[in-house]
Amino acid sequence: MAGVIFDLDGVLVDSAEFHYRAWQALADRIGVPFDRQANEALRGVDRMNSLLLLLGPHAVRFSEAEKEAFCAEKNAQYVLLIADITPAGLLPGAGELLTALRAAGIPAAVASSSKNARPVVASLGIESLLTAIVDGSEVKRAKPDPELFLLAAARLGQAPAQCVVVEDAQAGVEAGLAGGMRVIGIGDPARVGAAQRVVHGTDEISVAMIRGLLEDGVTV
Ligand SMILES: [Mg+2]
């Protein structure tokens, strides 16, 4: 038995660009310095904590109500931007891997901190290849807590030790490991190096790699 749990942003789709543009628009409007480099710290971080990182020392200038309004403003801008996502927005190898998993009889889930995960999945046209979708509105504790991934494993009908998590964020890698899952990290080893395997992109992941990781898990 096996299951694969995919993070969404940076793994199946590059919605990080849309998040960046929405945060940049907010920062510009309220006069807080922000750029692509500062945006790197927001990977895998939930909305309010992203705002606090964006505001930095400026956070004290704003009330809690204003911060909530800023989060709503950023999200409204993001939702406008992601309406343009199409199946062409799938990252290289993502559609092929989901199709190969389906052919191999290995169920797949998306587990994303984003409360917009469902509309993004629908726009990408991959709903029929997924057994479960879990989003940030369904759990109390954000990554690196394993709650999101444990819920996804349960929806796949798999024990955590039989699941492979695919993640591009440090907090997500930590969440998968904390949940007792095997983890494939995508990107810079400085960020995802704690994972059992690190690859450059989703197109380097195969069904054989996933099976191999789970077999390793039995012998560890
Ligand atoms: Mg991600």
Tab-separated table of C-alpha atoms and ligand atoms in Angstrom:
chain	number	residue	atom	x	y	z
A	1	MET	CA	0.000	0.000	0.000
A	2	ALA	CA	1.166	3.530	-0.726
A	3	GLY	CA	-0.049	7.083	-1.142
A	4	VAL	CA	1.476	10.332	-2.328
A	5	ILE	CA	0.630	13.711	-0.800
A	6	PHE	CA	1.535	16.774	-2.838
A	7	ASP	CA	1.969	20.294	-1.620
A	8	LEU	CA	0.467	22.580	-4.277
A	9	ASP	CA	2.447	25.808	-4.579
A	10	GLY	CA	5.897	25.189	-6.032
A	11	VAL	CA	5.215	21.470	-6.543
A	12	LEU	CA	2.289	21.170	-8.982
A	13	VAL	CA	1.912	24.841	-9.928
A	14	ASP	CA	3.949	28.003	-9.561
A	15	SER	CA	1.333	30.067	-7.781
A	16	ALA	CA	4.193	31.532	-5.728
A	17	GLU	CA	4.460	34.136	-8.507
A	18	PHE	CA	0.804	35.118	-8.034
A	19	HIS	CA	1.247	35.300	-4.244
A	20	TYR	CA	4.312	37.483	-4.750
A	21	ARG	CA	2.487	39.891	-7.076
A	22	ALA	CA	-0.459	40.183	-4.675
A	23	TRP	CA	1.813	40.871	-1.665
A	24	GLN	CA	3.859	43.370	-3.686
A	25	ALA	CA	0.701	45.285	-4.634
A	26	LEU	CA	-0.292	45.499	-0.955
A	27	ALA	CA	3.192	46.550	0.171
A	28	ASP	CA	3.321	49.268	-2.496
A	29	ARG	CA	-0.098	50.606	-1.507
A	30	ILE	CA	0.666	50.868	2.232
A	31	GLY	CA	4.229	52.104	1.704
A	32	VAL	CA	6.191	49.193	3.180
A	33	PRO	CA	9.429	48.103	1.450
A	34	PHE	CA	9.146	44.645	-0.152
A	35	ASP	CA	10.722	42.815	-3.078
A	36	ARG	CA	11.214	39.352	-4.595
A	37	GLN	CA	14.054	38.574	-2.211
A	38	ALA	CA	11.941	39.438	0.851
A	39	ASN	CA	9.165	37.309	-0.639
A	40	GLU	CA	11.384	34.190	-0.423
A	41	ALA	CA	10.830	34.136	3.365
A	42	LEU	CA	7.070	33.765	2.806
A	43	ARG	CA	7.273	30.325	1.113
A	44	GLY	CA	4.914	27.879	2.805
A	45	VAL	CA	3.911	30.431	5.450
A	46	ASP	CA	0.219	31.084	6.105
A	47	ARG	CA	-1.423	34.399	5.229
A	48	MET	CA	-1.302	36.307	8.550
A	49	ASN	CA	2.222	35.171	9.333
A	50	SER	CA	3.253	36.164	5.802
A	51	LEU	CA	1.801	39.622	6.431
A	52	LEU	CA	3.745	39.926	9.689
A	53	LEU	CA	6.961	38.985	7.846
A	54	LEU	CA	6.157	41.520	5.136
A	55	LEU	CA	5.460	44.303	7.669
A	56	GLY	CA	8.491	43.505	9.820
A	57	PRO	CA	9.208	46.482	12.113
A	58	HIS	CA	6.257	48.351	10.546
A	59	ALA	CA	3.776	45.901	12.107
A	60	VAL	CA	3.358	48.108	15.198
A	61	ARG	CA	1.889	50.906	13.032
A	62	PHE	CA	-1.221	48.862	12.289
A	63	SER	CA	-4.104	47.569	14.425
A	64	GLU	CA	-5.230	43.939	14.397
A	65	ALA	CA	-8.311	45.001	12.391
A	66	GLU	CA	-6.097	46.700	9.804
A	67	LYS	CA	-3.933	43.587	9.545
A	68	GLU	CA	-7.019	41.445	8.969
A	69	ALA	CA	-8.120	43.903	6.272
A	70	PHE	CA	-4.669	43.719	4.645
A	71	CYS	CA	-4.903	39.906	4.528
A	72	ALA	CA	-8.352	40.152	2.926
A	73	GLU	CA	-7.064	42.710	0.410
A	74	LYS	CA	-4.085	40.531	-0.536
A	75	ASN	CA	-6.332	37.489	-0.907
A	76	ALA	CA	-8.821	39.327	-3.110
A	77	GLN	CA	-5.963	40.379	-5.393
A	78	TYR	CA	-4.584	36.808	-5.406
A	79	VAL	CA	-7.977	35.313	-6.287
A	80	LEU	CA	-8.178	37.761	-9.224
A	81	LEU	CA	-4.727	36.690	-10.416
A	82	ILE	CA	-5.273	32.909	-10.124
A	83	ALA	CA	-8.470	33.079	-12.162
A	84	ASP	CA	-6.104	33.077	-15.145
A	85	ILE	CA	-4.507	29.698	-14.235
A	86	THR	CA	-5.086	26.944	-16.831
A	87	PRO	CA	-3.803	23.341	-17.251
A	88	ALA	CA	-0.815	24.940	-19.014
A	89	GLY	CA	0.137	26.268	-15.561
A	90	LEU	CA	1.084	22.789	-14.300
A	91	LEU	CA	4.802	22.612	-13.539
A	92	PRO	CA	6.889	20.327	-15.817
A	93	GLY	CA	6.281	16.650	-15.042
A	94	ALA	CA	3.347	17.271	-12.663
A	95	GLY	CA	0.586	16.045	-14.962
A	96	GLU	CA	2.702	13.093	-16.126
A	97	LEU	CA	3.475	12.017	-12.544
A	98	LEU	CA	-0.179	12.211	-11.459
A	99	THR	CA	-1.176	10.160	-14.500
A	100	ALA	CA	1.553	7.560	-13.797
A	101	LEU	CA	0.460	7.264	-10.162
A	102	ARG	CA	-3.124	6.727	-11.240
A	103	ALA	CA	-1.992	4.016	-13.694
A	104	ALA	CA	0.051	2.353	-10.904
A	105	GLY	CA	-2.944	2.342	-8.555
A	106	ILE	CA	-1.248	4.678	-6.058
A	107	PRO	CA	-3.725	7.265	-4.733
A	108	ALA	CA	-2.660	10.912	-4.693
A	109	ALA	CA	-3.761	13.892	-2.603
A	110	VAL	CA	-3.119	17.613	-2.554
A	111	ALA	CA	-2.488	19.040	0.923
A	112	SER	CA	-1.997	22.804	0.803
A	113	SER	CA	-1.971	25.509	3.450
A	114	SER	CA	-3.723	27.708	0.904
A	115	LYS	CA	-7.434	28.235	1.449
A	116	ASN	CA	-7.627	28.644	-2.342
A	117	ALA	CA	-6.296	25.142	-3.088
A	118	ARG	CA	-9.599	23.824	-4.468
A	119	PRO	CA	-10.163	26.516	-7.125
A	120	VAL	CA	-6.504	26.240	-8.190
A	121	VAL	CA	-6.783	22.434	-8.534
A	122	ALA	CA	-9.981	22.890	-10.554
A	123	SER	CA	-8.318	25.451	-12.858
A	124	LEU	CA	-5.382	23.070	-13.401
A	125	GLY	CA	-7.799	20.315	-14.491
A	126	ILE	CA	-6.310	17.619	-12.217
A	127	GLU	CA	-9.310	16.873	-9.969
A	128	SER	CA	-9.946	13.499	-11.645
A	129	LEU	CA	-6.366	12.376	-10.854
A	130	LEU	CA	-6.691	13.134	-7.126
A	131	THR	CA	-8.310	10.986	-4.443
A	132	ALA	CA	-8.352	13.798	-1.856
A	133	ILE	CA	-7.800	17.530	-1.455
A	134	VAL	CA	-7.079	19.017	1.974
A	135	ASP	CA	-6.711	22.763	2.432
A	136	GLY	CA	-5.738	25.162	5.184
A	137	SER	CA	-9.346	25.814	6.196
A	138	GLU	CA	-9.681	22.210	7.420
A	139	VAL	CA	-6.961	22.174	10.072
A	140	LYS	CA	-6.173	24.173	13.206
A	141	ARG	CA	-2.385	24.002	13.073
A	142	ALA	CA	-0.262	25.148	10.119
A	143	LYS	CA	2.865	23.391	8.803
A	144	PRO	CA	5.358	22.479	10.295
A	145	ASP	CA	2.640	20.784	12.343
A	146	PRO	CA	1.789	17.478	10.571
A	147	GLU	CA	-2.006	17.896	11.000
A	148	LEU	CA	-2.648	18.730	7.324
A	149	PHE	CA	-0.655	15.752	6.031
A	150	LEU	CA	-2.116	13.344	8.600
A	151	LEU	CA	-5.610	14.346	7.464
A	152	ALA	CA	-4.594	13.780	3.831
A	153	ALA	CA	-3.169	10.322	4.668
A	154	ALA	CA	-6.418	9.421	6.439
A	155	ARG	CA	-8.437	10.516	3.383
A	156	LEU	CA	-6.195	8.344	1.193
A	157	GLY	CA	-6.844	5.414	3.553
A	158	GLN	CA	-3.089	5.014	4.107
A	159	ALA	CA	-0.929	4.823	7.223
A	160	PRO	CA	1.474	7.811	7.452
A	161	ALA	CA	4.484	5.472	7.086
A	162	GLN	CA	3.084	4.365	3.721
A	163	CYS	CA	2.877	7.932	2.396
A	164	VAL	CA	5.390	10.047	0.506
A	165	VAL	CA	5.066	13.832	0.868
A	166	VAL	CA	6.323	16.079	-1.941
A	167	GLU	CA	7.219	19.573	-0.667
A	168	ASP	CA	9.189	22.672	-1.683
A	169	ALA	CA	9.118	24.512	1.675
A	170	GLN	CA	11.160	23.900	4.808
A	171	ALA	CA	8.071	24.004	7.037
A	172	GLY	CA	6.397	21.444	4.771
A	173	VAL	CA	9.380	19.074	4.834
A	174	GLU	CA	9.372	19.327	8.634
A	175	ALA	CA	5.623	18.639	8.727
A	176	GLY	CA	5.990	15.484	6.621
A	177	LEU	CA	8.838	14.158	8.753
A	178	ALA	CA	6.927	14.999	11.952
A	179	GLY	CA	3.998	12.999	10.574
A	180	GLY	CA	6.188	9.918	10.132
A	181	MET	CA	6.127	10.130	6.327
A	182	ARG	CA	8.866	9.846	3.696
A	183	VAL	CA	9.572	13.233	2.123
A	184	ILE	CA	10.829	14.329	-1.294
A	185	GLY	CA	12.071	17.926	-1.168
A	186	ILE	CA	12.053	20.094	-4.289
A	187	GLY	CA	14.618	22.855	-4.713
A	188	ASP	CA	17.491	24.273	-2.681
A	189	PRO	CA	18.961	21.726	-0.215
A	190	ALA	CA	19.474	24.646	2.197
A	191	ARG	CA	15.674	24.763	2.412
A	192	VAL	CA	14.536	21.161	1.902
A	193	GLY	CA	17.696	19.191	2.708
A	194	ALA	CA	16.091	17.428	5.690
A	195	ALA	CA	14.006	15.365	3.233
A	196	GLN	CA	15.049	11.770	2.422
A	197	ARG	CA	15.376	12.741	-1.253
A	198	VAL	CA	16.020	16.150	-2.816
A	199	VAL	CA	15.277	16.859	-6.495
A	200	HIS	CA	15.409	19.955	-8.670
A	201	GLY	CA	11.841	19.679	-9.915
A	202	THR	CA	8.691	17.575	-10.021
A	203	ASP	CA	9.805	16.180	-13.410
A	204	GLU	CA	12.597	14.229	-11.644
A	205	ILE	CA	10.105	12.255	-9.500
A	206	SER	CA	9.001	8.814	-10.717
A	207	VAL	CA	6.737	6.049	-9.446
A	208	ALA	CA	9.907	3.947	-8.970
A	209	MET	CA	11.467	6.654	-6.747
A	210	ILE	CA	8.314	6.737	-4.608
A	211	ARG	CA	8.209	2.936	-4.293
A	212	GLY	CA	11.927	2.886	-3.444
A	213	LEU	CA	11.475	5.450	-0.665
A	214	LEU	CA	8.680	3.435	0.919
A	215	GLU	CA	10.755	0.237	0.765
A	216	ASP	CA	13.605	2.110	2.485
A	217	GLY	CA	11.081	3.061	5.128
A	218	VAL	CA	10.432	-0.595	5.906
A	219	THR	CA	14.106	-1.397	6.430
A	220	VAL	CA	15.029	1.718	8.465
B	1	MG	MG	4.922	24.931	-1.500
